[in-house]
Short mmCIF file of C-alpha atoms in Angstrom, two decimals:
data_model
loop_
_atom_site.label_atom_id
_atom_site.label_comp_id
_atom_site.label_asym_id
_atom_site.label_seq_id
_atom_site.Cartn_x
_atom_site.Cartn_y
_atom_site.Cartn_z
CA MET A 1 176.97 -24.56 8.18
CA GLY A 2 179.76 -21.94 8.82
CA GLN A 3 178.56 -18.57 7.57
CA ILE A 4 175.07 -19.97 6.34
CA GLN A 5 172.65 -20.13 9.36
CA SER A 6 169.56 -18.48 8.20
CA ILE A 7 167.37 -18.42 5.29
CA GLU A 8 168.45 -14.59 4.60
CA GLU A 9 172.10 -15.66 4.52
CA LEU A 10 171.47 -18.37 2.03
CA ILE A 11 169.22 -16.28 -0.22
CA SER A 12 172.34 -13.49 0.18
CA LEU A 13 174.72 -16.68 -0.94
CA LEU A 14 172.60 -17.65 -3.88
CA LEU A 15 172.39 -13.93 -5.17
CA ARG A 16 175.95 -13.28 -4.89
CA ARG A 17 176.77 -16.61 -6.81
CA ARG A 18 173.94 -16.39 -9.20
CA TRP A 19 175.64 -16.11 -12.31
CA MET A 20 177.86 -19.18 -11.49
CA ILE A 21 174.76 -20.83 -10.44
CA ILE A 22 173.11 -20.20 -13.89
CA LEU A 23 176.05 -20.99 -15.91
CA ILE A 24 176.69 -24.45 -14.54
CA THR A 25 172.68 -25.08 -14.47
CA LEU A 26 172.68 -24.34 -18.11
CA ALA A 27 175.85 -26.56 -19.31
CA GLY A 28 174.45 -29.45 -17.27
CA LEU A 29 171.13 -29.23 -18.50
CA LEU A 30 172.77 -29.24 -22.27
CA GLY A 31 175.09 -31.83 -21.29
CA ALA A 32 171.87 -34.17 -20.03
CA VAL A 33 170.16 -33.29 -23.15
CA ILE A 34 172.98 -34.24 -25.38
CA PHE A 35 173.23 -37.55 -23.70
CA ALA A 36 169.71 -38.20 -23.58
CA LYS A 37 170.04 -37.57 -27.55
CA SER A 38 172.91 -40.02 -27.93
CA ARG A 39 170.95 -42.67 -26.34
CA PRO A 40 169.42 -45.19 -29.10
CA ASP A 41 165.45 -45.08 -29.29
CA VAL A 42 163.81 -48.03 -27.96
CA PHE A 43 161.01 -49.82 -29.26
CA GLU A 44 158.40 -52.12 -27.37
CA THR A 45 155.85 -54.29 -28.52
CA ALA A 46 153.82 -57.49 -27.40
CA ALA A 47 152.20 -60.84 -28.07
CA VAL A 48 149.39 -62.32 -26.67
CA ILE A 49 148.77 -66.03 -25.98
CA GLN A 50 145.56 -67.05 -24.43
CA ILE A 51 145.07 -70.18 -22.46
CA GLU A 52 142.04 -71.90 -23.39
CA GLY A 53 140.41 -74.49 -20.95
CA ALA A 54 139.83 -78.13 -21.88
CA GLN A 55 136.67 -78.96 -24.14
CA VAL A 56 136.44 -82.35 -22.38
CA ALA A 57 136.49 -82.50 -18.71
CA GLU A 58 140.00 -83.36 -17.53
CA PRO A 59 140.27 -86.64 -15.29
CA THR A 60 140.01 -86.24 -11.58
CA THR A 61 142.86 -85.54 -9.41
CA PRO A 62 143.90 -88.32 -6.90
CA GLY A 63 142.26 -86.09 -4.36
CA GLY A 64 138.89 -86.43 -6.13
CA GLN A 65 138.99 -82.80 -7.37
CA ALA A 66 139.47 -81.79 -11.10
CA GLN A 67 141.89 -79.85 -12.01
CA PRO A 68 140.49 -76.12 -12.95
CA ASP A 69 141.32 -74.80 -16.28
CA GLY A 70 144.84 -73.01 -16.57
CA GLY A 71 145.89 -74.58 -13.28
CA GLY A 72 148.63 -76.67 -15.08
CA ALA A 73 149.47 -73.52 -17.28
CA ALA A 74 151.63 -71.79 -14.67
CA GLN A 75 154.08 -74.76 -14.31
CA ILE A 76 153.97 -75.33 -18.37
CA LEU A 77 154.97 -71.51 -18.65
CA GLN A 78 157.85 -71.70 -16.32
CA THR A 79 159.15 -74.73 -18.18
CA ILE A 80 158.59 -73.38 -21.39
CA GLU A 81 160.32 -69.75 -20.37
CA GLN A 82 163.46 -71.94 -19.09
CA ARG A 83 163.62 -73.64 -22.17
CA LEU A 84 163.21 -70.75 -24.46
CA THR A 85 165.88 -68.59 -22.51
CA THR A 86 168.70 -71.37 -22.64
CA ARG A 87 171.77 -70.48 -24.16
CA ASP A 88 171.45 -72.65 -27.07
CA ALA A 89 168.22 -71.43 -27.69
CA LEU A 90 168.87 -67.55 -27.28
CA THR A 91 172.11 -68.18 -29.63
CA ALA A 92 169.46 -69.79 -32.17
CA VAL A 93 167.61 -66.69 -32.05
CA ILE A 94 170.57 -64.41 -32.43
CA GLU A 95 171.56 -66.19 -35.56
CA ARG A 96 168.11 -66.56 -37.19
CA HIS A 97 167.43 -62.77 -36.74
CA ASN A 98 170.76 -61.55 -37.36
CA LEU A 99 170.99 -59.54 -34.13
CA PHE A 100 173.76 -57.15 -33.02
CA ALA A 101 174.92 -57.17 -36.66
CA ASP A 102 175.93 -53.84 -36.06
CA GLN A 103 177.60 -54.15 -32.86
CA PRO A 104 180.65 -56.36 -33.66
CA GLN A 105 182.35 -55.48 -30.41
CA MET A 106 179.78 -57.40 -28.40
CA THR A 107 180.61 -60.76 -26.88
CA SER A 108 178.37 -63.98 -27.03
CA ASP A 109 177.69 -63.55 -23.67
CA GLU A 110 176.89 -59.87 -23.70
CA LYS A 111 174.69 -60.56 -26.80
CA LEU A 112 172.90 -63.21 -24.60
CA VAL A 113 172.38 -61.09 -21.58
CA ALA A 114 171.00 -58.27 -23.79
CA LEU A 115 168.47 -60.53 -25.50
CA ARG A 116 167.40 -61.92 -22.13
CA THR A 117 166.91 -58.27 -20.76
CA ALA A 118 164.80 -57.25 -23.95
CA VAL A 119 162.37 -60.25 -23.19
CA THR A 120 159.92 -60.44 -21.04
CA PHE A 121 157.03 -63.15 -20.19
CA GLN A 122 154.23 -61.96 -18.24
CA ALA A 123 151.44 -64.15 -16.83
CA VAL A 124 148.00 -62.71 -16.37
CA ASP A 125 145.93 -64.36 -13.56
CA SER A 126 142.54 -65.90 -14.15
CA ALA A 127 139.89 -63.62 -13.24
CA GLY A 128 138.08 -66.75 -11.48
CA GLY A 129 140.74 -66.53 -8.77
CA GLN A 130 142.71 -69.56 -6.83
CA ALA A 131 141.03 -72.15 -4.77
CA PHE A 132 142.57 -73.09 -1.67
CA GLY A 133 145.42 -75.62 -2.00
CA GLN A 134 145.28 -75.66 -5.75
CA GLY A 135 147.87 -74.13 -8.09
CA ARG A 136 147.86 -70.78 -9.51
CA SER A 137 145.64 -70.19 -12.46
CA ILE A 138 146.48 -68.03 -15.56
CA SER A 139 144.46 -67.00 -18.50
CA ALA A 140 146.80 -65.48 -20.62
CA ILE A 141 150.52 -64.74 -21.25
CA ILE A 142 152.17 -61.42 -22.67
CA ILE A 143 155.50 -61.64 -24.53
CA SER A 144 156.84 -58.04 -24.38
CA VAL A 145 160.17 -57.11 -26.42
CA ARG A 146 162.21 -54.08 -26.18
CA TYR A 147 164.58 -53.33 -29.10
CA GLY A 148 166.27 -50.60 -30.98
CA ASP A 149 164.56 -51.62 -34.50
CA PRO A 150 160.54 -51.92 -34.30
CA ASN A 151 160.35 -54.67 -37.09
CA THR A 152 162.98 -56.89 -35.30
CA ALA A 153 161.06 -56.15 -31.78
CA ALA A 154 157.69 -57.28 -33.58
CA GLU A 155 159.99 -60.48 -35.25
CA LEU A 156 161.33 -61.47 -31.71
CA ALA A 157 157.91 -61.29 -29.66
CA ASN A 158 156.18 -63.44 -32.44
CA ASP A 159 159.02 -65.97 -32.97
CA PHE A 160 159.15 -66.22 -28.91
CA ALA A 161 155.20 -66.46 -28.94
CA GLN A 162 155.44 -69.51 -31.62
CA GLY A 163 157.96 -71.16 -29.43
CA ILE A 164 155.71 -71.16 -26.73
CA LEU A 165 152.77 -72.65 -28.98
CA ASP A 166 154.94 -75.28 -30.39
CA GLN A 167 156.56 -76.37 -27.05
CA SER A 168 153.12 -76.28 -25.11
CA ALA A 169 151.35 -78.71 -27.71
CA ALA A 170 154.57 -80.93 -27.99
CA GLY A 171 154.98 -80.87 -24.40
CA GLN A 172 151.31 -81.96 -23.68
CA ARG A 173 151.64 -84.75 -25.70
CA ASP A 174 155.15 -85.72 -24.66
CA ARG A 175 154.00 -85.45 -20.94
CA ALA A 176 150.66 -87.65 -21.88
CA ASP A 177 153.00 -90.31 -23.50
CA LYS A 178 155.57 -90.44 -20.55
CA ASN A 179 152.72 -90.57 -18.07
CA VAL A 180 151.35 -93.59 -20.00
CA ALA A 181 154.73 -95.38 -20.09
CA PHE A 182 155.42 -94.69 -16.94
CA PHE A 183 152.17 -96.27 -15.29
CA LYS A 184 152.41 -99.10 -17.57
CA GLU A 185 156.16 -100.10 -16.25
CA GLU A 186 154.62 -99.71 -13.02
CA GLU A 187 151.67 -101.93 -13.61
CA ALA A 188 154.24 -104.63 -14.74
CA ARG A 189 156.44 -104.36 -11.92
CA ILE A 190 153.85 -104.47 -9.19
CA TYR A 191 152.12 -107.35 -11.18
CA ASP A 192 155.17 -109.36 -11.18
CA GLN A 193 155.68 -108.76 -7.42
CA ILE A 194 152.37 -109.78 -6.58
CA SER A 195 153.07 -112.91 -8.63
CA LYS A 196 156.23 -113.93 -7.30
CA LEU A 197 154.53 -113.11 -3.44
CA GLU A 198 151.75 -115.30 -4.44
CA ALA A 199 154.13 -118.06 -5.29
CA GLU A 200 156.08 -117.82 -2.18
CA VAL A 201 152.78 -118.12 -0.02
CA ALA A 202 151.93 -121.01 -2.28
CA ASP A 203 155.20 -122.64 -1.37
CA TYR A 204 154.91 -121.84 2.24
CA LYS A 205 151.34 -123.32 2.87
CA ASN A 206 152.53 -126.71 1.00
CA THR A 207 155.34 -126.96 3.31
CA HIS A 208 153.05 -126.19 6.55
CA ALA A 209 149.93 -127.84 5.38
CA ASP A 210 149.55 -129.59 8.58
CA ALA A 211 150.06 -126.62 10.72
CA MET A 212 147.54 -124.03 8.89
CA PRO A 213 145.48 -121.89 10.90
CA THR A 214 142.60 -123.26 9.28
CA LEU A 215 143.08 -126.75 10.68
CA SER A 216 143.58 -125.80 14.11
CA ASP A 217 139.99 -126.71 15.39
CA ALA A 218 140.24 -129.92 13.45
CA ARG A 219 143.79 -130.93 14.99
CA ARG A 220 142.00 -130.17 18.11
CA ASP A 221 138.90 -132.15 17.86
CA GLU A 222 141.78 -134.85 16.32
CA ILE A 223 143.51 -134.61 19.53
CA VAL A 224 140.45 -135.25 21.65
CA SER A 225 139.45 -138.09 19.39
CA LEU A 226 142.84 -139.76 19.67
CA SER A 227 142.96 -139.25 23.38
CA ASP A 228 139.40 -141.27 23.64
CA ASP A 229 140.89 -143.98 21.75
CA LEU A 230 143.97 -144.19 23.63
CA ARG A 231 142.14 -144.47 26.47
CA GLN A 232 139.48 -146.99 25.47
CA ALA A 233 142.86 -149.23 24.08
CA THR A 234 144.46 -148.67 27.32
CA GLN A 235 141.53 -149.84 29.23
CA SER A 236 141.15 -152.80 26.92
CA LEU A 237 145.02 -153.77 27.33
CA VAL A 238 144.46 -153.78 30.84
CA GLY A 239 141.66 -156.11 30.71
CA LEU A 240 143.21 -158.51 28.68
CA GLN A 241 146.61 -158.31 30.85
CA GLY A 242 144.36 -159.10 33.94
CA GLU A 243 142.54 -162.12 32.10
CA GLN A 244 145.87 -163.23 31.03
CA ALA A 245 147.44 -162.96 34.52
CA ALA A 246 144.37 -164.84 36.01
CA ILE A 247 144.40 -167.79 33.57
CA ALA A 248 148.16 -168.18 33.77
CA ALA A 249 147.54 -168.40 37.83
CA LYS A 250 145.67 -171.45 37.04
CA PRO A 251 147.47 -174.88 38.79
CA GLN A 252 146.11 -176.69 35.82
CA GLN A 253 145.44 -175.10 32.36
CA ARG A 254 143.21 -177.03 30.22
CA GLU A 255 143.48 -176.95 26.57
CA ILE A 256 140.84 -174.18 26.02
CA ASP A 257 142.79 -172.35 28.53
CA LYS A 258 146.10 -172.40 26.28
CA ARG A 259 143.93 -171.51 23.25
CA ARG A 260 142.49 -168.41 25.13
CA LEU A 261 146.11 -167.26 26.39
CA ASP A 262 147.16 -167.10 22.79
CA ASP A 263 144.10 -165.37 21.60
CA ILE A 264 144.96 -162.58 24.78
CA ALA A 265 148.63 -162.60 23.43
CA THR A 266 147.66 -161.59 19.90
CA GLN A 267 145.21 -159.13 21.39
CA ILE A 268 147.59 -157.64 23.50
CA ASP A 269 150.01 -157.26 20.60
CA VAL A 270 147.53 -155.64 18.36
CA LEU A 271 146.34 -153.22 21.37
CA ASN A 272 150.31 -152.20 21.61
CA ALA A 273 150.69 -151.55 18.24
CA GLN A 274 147.46 -149.40 18.19
CA VAL A 275 148.68 -147.42 21.23
CA ALA A 276 152.20 -146.70 19.95
CA SER A 277 150.24 -145.84 16.50
CA ILE A 278 147.78 -143.43 18.50
CA ASN A 279 150.46 -141.79 20.37
CA ALA A 280 152.96 -141.06 17.59
CA ARG A 281 149.97 -139.59 15.74
CA LYS A 282 148.80 -137.42 18.71
CA ALA A 283 152.48 -136.10 18.97
CA ASP A 284 152.31 -135.19 15.13
CA VAL A 285 149.05 -133.48 15.71
CA GLU A 286 150.66 -131.71 18.67
CA ALA A 287 153.51 -130.45 17.16
CA ALA A 288 151.68 -129.08 14.29
CA LEU A 289 148.99 -127.41 16.43
CA SER A 290 152.07 -125.68 18.46
CA ALA A 291 153.57 -124.54 15.06
CA THR A 292 149.92 -122.93 14.37
CA PRO A 293 150.72 -119.54 15.56
CA GLU A 294 153.94 -119.15 13.86
CA VAL A 295 152.69 -120.22 10.60
CA GLU A 296 149.52 -118.07 11.15
CA ARG A 297 152.02 -114.74 12.08
CA VAL A 298 154.02 -115.59 8.57
CA LEU A 299 150.70 -115.88 6.57
CA ALA A 300 149.51 -112.71 7.82
CA GLY A 301 152.65 -110.71 7.04
CA TYR A 302 152.39 -112.22 3.33
CA ASP A 303 148.36 -110.90 3.67
CA ARG A 304 149.74 -107.23 4.36
CA GLN A 305 152.25 -107.39 1.54
CA LEU A 306 149.62 -108.37 -0.83
CA GLN A 307 147.08 -106.03 0.49
CA GLN A 308 149.83 -103.09 -0.14
CA LEU A 309 150.82 -104.58 -3.49
CA GLN A 310 147.64 -104.87 -4.63
CA GLY A 311 146.27 -101.02 -3.25
CA GLN A 312 149.26 -99.97 -5.06
CA TYR A 313 148.39 -101.86 -8.19
CA ASP A 314 144.70 -100.44 -8.25
CA ASN A 315 146.22 -96.94 -7.89
CA VAL A 316 148.63 -97.48 -10.89
CA MET A 317 145.60 -98.82 -12.71
CA GLN A 318 143.50 -95.58 -12.10
CA ARG A 319 146.25 -93.46 -12.69
CA MET A 320 147.12 -95.24 -16.11
CA ALA A 321 143.52 -95.01 -17.06
CA GLU A 322 143.46 -91.23 -16.50
CA ALA A 323 146.61 -90.94 -18.38
CA GLU A 324 145.33 -92.87 -21.37
CA THR A 325 142.34 -90.36 -21.43
CA THR A 326 144.77 -87.44 -21.04
CA GLN A 327 146.78 -88.81 -23.60
CA ARG A 328 143.80 -89.39 -26.23
CA LEU A 329 142.52 -85.61 -25.21
CA ALA A 330 146.27 -84.30 -26.07
CA GLU A 331 146.30 -85.90 -29.52
CA ARG A 332 142.95 -84.72 -30.31
CA GLN A 333 143.72 -81.35 -28.96
CA GLN A 334 140.66 -81.14 -26.78
CA SER A 335 142.64 -80.53 -23.52
CA GLU A 336 144.09 -77.25 -22.08
CA ARG A 337 145.80 -75.36 -25.05
CA PHE A 338 147.35 -72.00 -25.95
CA THR A 339 146.35 -69.84 -28.82
CA LEU A 340 148.01 -66.85 -30.17
CA LEU A 341 145.58 -64.19 -29.55
CA ASP A 342 147.04 -60.91 -30.67
CA ARG A 343 150.23 -61.02 -32.67
CA ALA A 344 152.84 -58.40 -32.23
CA LEU A 345 153.14 -55.39 -34.56
CA SER A 346 155.78 -52.90 -35.33
CA PRO A 347 155.51 -49.96 -32.93
CA ASP A 348 155.14 -46.55 -34.67
CA TYR A 349 156.88 -44.53 -31.80
CA ALA A 350 159.63 -45.40 -29.59
CA ILE A 351 158.87 -45.74 -25.64
CA GLY A 352 158.83 -42.13 -24.24
CA GLY A 353 159.70 -40.71 -20.65
CA GLY A 354 163.45 -42.04 -20.83
CA LYS A 355 164.94 -39.03 -22.39
CA LYS A 356 163.03 -36.56 -20.75
CA LYS A 357 164.17 -38.02 -17.28
CA ILE A 358 167.47 -38.02 -18.14
CA ALA A 359 167.33 -34.21 -18.87
CA ILE A 360 165.26 -33.16 -16.12
CA ALA A 361 167.51 -35.23 -13.64
CA GLY A 362 170.63 -33.88 -15.13
CA ALA A 363 169.36 -30.33 -14.88
CA VAL A 364 168.44 -30.67 -11.11
CA ALA A 365 171.70 -32.34 -10.49
CA SER A 366 173.57 -29.51 -12.12
CA LEU A 367 171.63 -27.19 -9.88
CA LEU A 368 171.97 -28.94 -6.77
CA GLY A 369 175.76 -29.15 -7.77
CA ALA A 370 175.92 -25.47 -8.56
CA ILE A 371 174.54 -24.69 -4.93
CA ALA A 372 176.82 -26.87 -3.45
CA LEU A 373 179.85 -25.46 -5.35
CA ALA A 374 178.67 -21.66 -4.32
CA PHE A 375 178.51 -22.94 -0.69
CA LEU A 376 182.05 -24.36 -0.67
CA LEU A 377 183.50 -21.41 -2.36
CA ASP A 378 181.60 -19.25 0.23
CA LEU A 379 183.01 -21.74 3.10
CA ALA A 380 186.62 -21.48 1.69
CA LYS A 381 186.73 -17.73 1.71
CA PRO A 382 184.75 -16.68 4.91
CA VAL A 383 183.58 -13.07 5.03
CA VAL A 384 181.62 -11.26 7.69
CA ARG A 385 178.89 -9.45 5.39
CA THR A 386 176.30 -8.98 7.93
CA ALA A 387 175.81 -7.56 11.70
CA ALA A 388 174.44 -10.89 12.49
CA GLN A 389 177.64 -12.60 11.43
CA MET A 390 179.60 -10.01 13.08
CA GLN A 391 178.26 -10.80 16.44
CA ARG A 392 178.03 -14.33 15.91
CA GLN A 393 181.61 -14.81 15.14
CA LEU A 394 183.29 -11.69 17.34
CA ASP A 395 180.79 -11.38 20.02
CA LEU A 396 180.75 -7.60 19.17
CA GLU A 397 177.44 -5.87 18.53
CA PRO A 398 178.04 -3.20 15.78
CA VAL A 399 176.64 0.22 16.17
CA VAL A 400 176.28 1.08 12.70
CA CYS A 401 175.95 -0.73 9.40
CA ILE A 402 177.43 0.97 6.30
CA PRO A 403 175.75 -0.19 3.14
CA GLU A 404 177.75 -1.10 0.07
CA ILE A 405 178.33 1.97 -2.28
CA ARG A 406 178.90 1.22 -5.81
CA ALA A 407 180.22 3.94 -8.10
CA PRO A 408 178.06 4.89 -11.14
CA LYS A 409 178.87 2.81 -14.24
CA GLY A 410 178.09 5.40 -17.09
CA ARG A 411 176.12 4.63 -19.89
CA LEU A 412 176.53 1.00 -19.56
CA GLY A 413 175.07 1.17 -16.01
CA SER A 414 172.24 3.17 -16.83
CA ALA A 415 171.58 1.41 -19.99
CA ALA A 416 170.73 -1.79 -17.92
CA LEU A 417 167.47 0.12 -17.01
CA ARG A 418 166.44 0.56 -20.60
CA LEU A 419 165.60 -1.05 -23.24
CA ILE A 420 167.54 -1.24 -27.06
CA ASP A 421 168.73 2.37 -27.74
CA ASP A 422 172.43 1.41 -29.03
CA PRO A 423 172.37 -0.65 -32.42
CA LYS A 424 175.88 -1.02 -31.82
CA ARG A 425 175.56 -2.44 -28.55
CA PRO A 426 172.35 -4.45 -28.51
CA ILE A 427 172.71 -6.94 -25.65
CA PHE A 428 174.54 -4.79 -23.00
CA GLY A 429 171.64 -2.11 -23.77
CA LEU A 430 168.97 -4.96 -22.37
CA PRO A 431 168.49 -5.35 -18.87
CA ARG A 432 169.94 -8.33 -17.30
CA PHE A 433 166.66 -10.01 -16.07
CA ALA A 434 166.02 -10.05 -20.00
CA VAL A 435 169.11 -11.65 -20.81
CA ILE A 436 168.71 -14.21 -18.36
CA ALA A 437 165.16 -14.96 -19.45
CA ALA A 438 166.05 -14.89 -22.93
CA VAL A 439 168.89 -17.63 -22.20
CA VAL A 440 166.75 -19.73 -20.12
CA THR A 441 164.01 -19.83 -22.59
CA LEU A 442 166.25 -20.55 -25.38
CA ALA A 443 167.77 -23.37 -23.44
CA LEU A 444 164.25 -24.70 -22.82
CA VAL A 445 163.47 -24.61 -26.28
CA LEU A 446 166.44 -25.99 -27.45
CA THR A 447 165.87 -29.15 -24.89
CA ALA A 448 162.34 -29.68 -25.94
CA ALA A 449 163.47 -29.74 -29.44
CA VAL A 450 166.28 -32.29 -28.83
CA ILE A 451 164.13 -34.31 -26.92
CA GLY A 452 160.99 -34.19 -29.09
#
């Protein structure tokens, strides 16, 4: 810190540069007061919208729990706020209220930014709290507006509040109508898919009617029956063939033997035809039975698709019933709704605190700047003024310290300790601390008067 390395040296520096510090501080204070006074007044007002719960219980959600009052208001408020603060919406508000007409130098973007900054939407949480896994529950909305004109501030707050009311009512009906239309489209689409899939299943069953899994037991029984018939026919055929061979082996055949041979031949032809028919039928039944697992697999896939579509269809029908209920509630205004609880009024006084803070900050900054300037001036011209500085700088311990001896100032110096005694020189006749106190008091009074 150069020459300043103790509290005594700092106090000595402040006393040496007291006039400069005082003048710079007073000048900074007056400048801050003038700057604060030049700033325009800002008026703040607010409108309050209350969120009323549904008069009739809302339909339950897919999770089986009813939507709590105000649960969807947070999302609705966010959507409405985004719509009200779009470029087109803010431009319409500026033209409707003729805002910033006295500031033609402002561009359109600057006006939009200024209006966005002036308007604040604040949600008030519900006292009931928020259940786990559910959305934020709010009970009221505060629309605050800060503007230079009190009447315009109130008009803007009420305008935005009315916009929220209009869009909330229209938005609820619009959402309900869209939900009903969507679920109706979904119901028609899924029903069409189910009909097409059922027709496809019917065609497949007709094509593979012999291989249906429900007929597998009957086909097995039929194969057993055919096997028995084939065995009996084979046995009969073998018997006839043996008898035919025995008759044909006789050396002399009588007429009766010839007729018997003709009967046996006829029976053998019939039995051969039966055996061929039984074998063909058995082959067909065995082929159908072997194709049954594949048919069963395909039908199981069809069943799974039908079950999924049926589940979707049932879910859509339930949601459509809930959407229709919500639509009727919205049409009758018996669902969750927004009501204007408190209109914005023109404020009587501008919001305080800003100008005083600027003046105080300017005074503090001026004081710190003056002290810093005094320190820099002292650092630019270092002078050994005390024995401690001499010993620290020159490593020499002084033997004798002679104090500063000032010459008498005559009548001006003696008058500094007296009250006014010379009418011609009233200011120089006052003590210095009295002059300083008067100047500081005058500055403070002027500051309070200007700010107030």
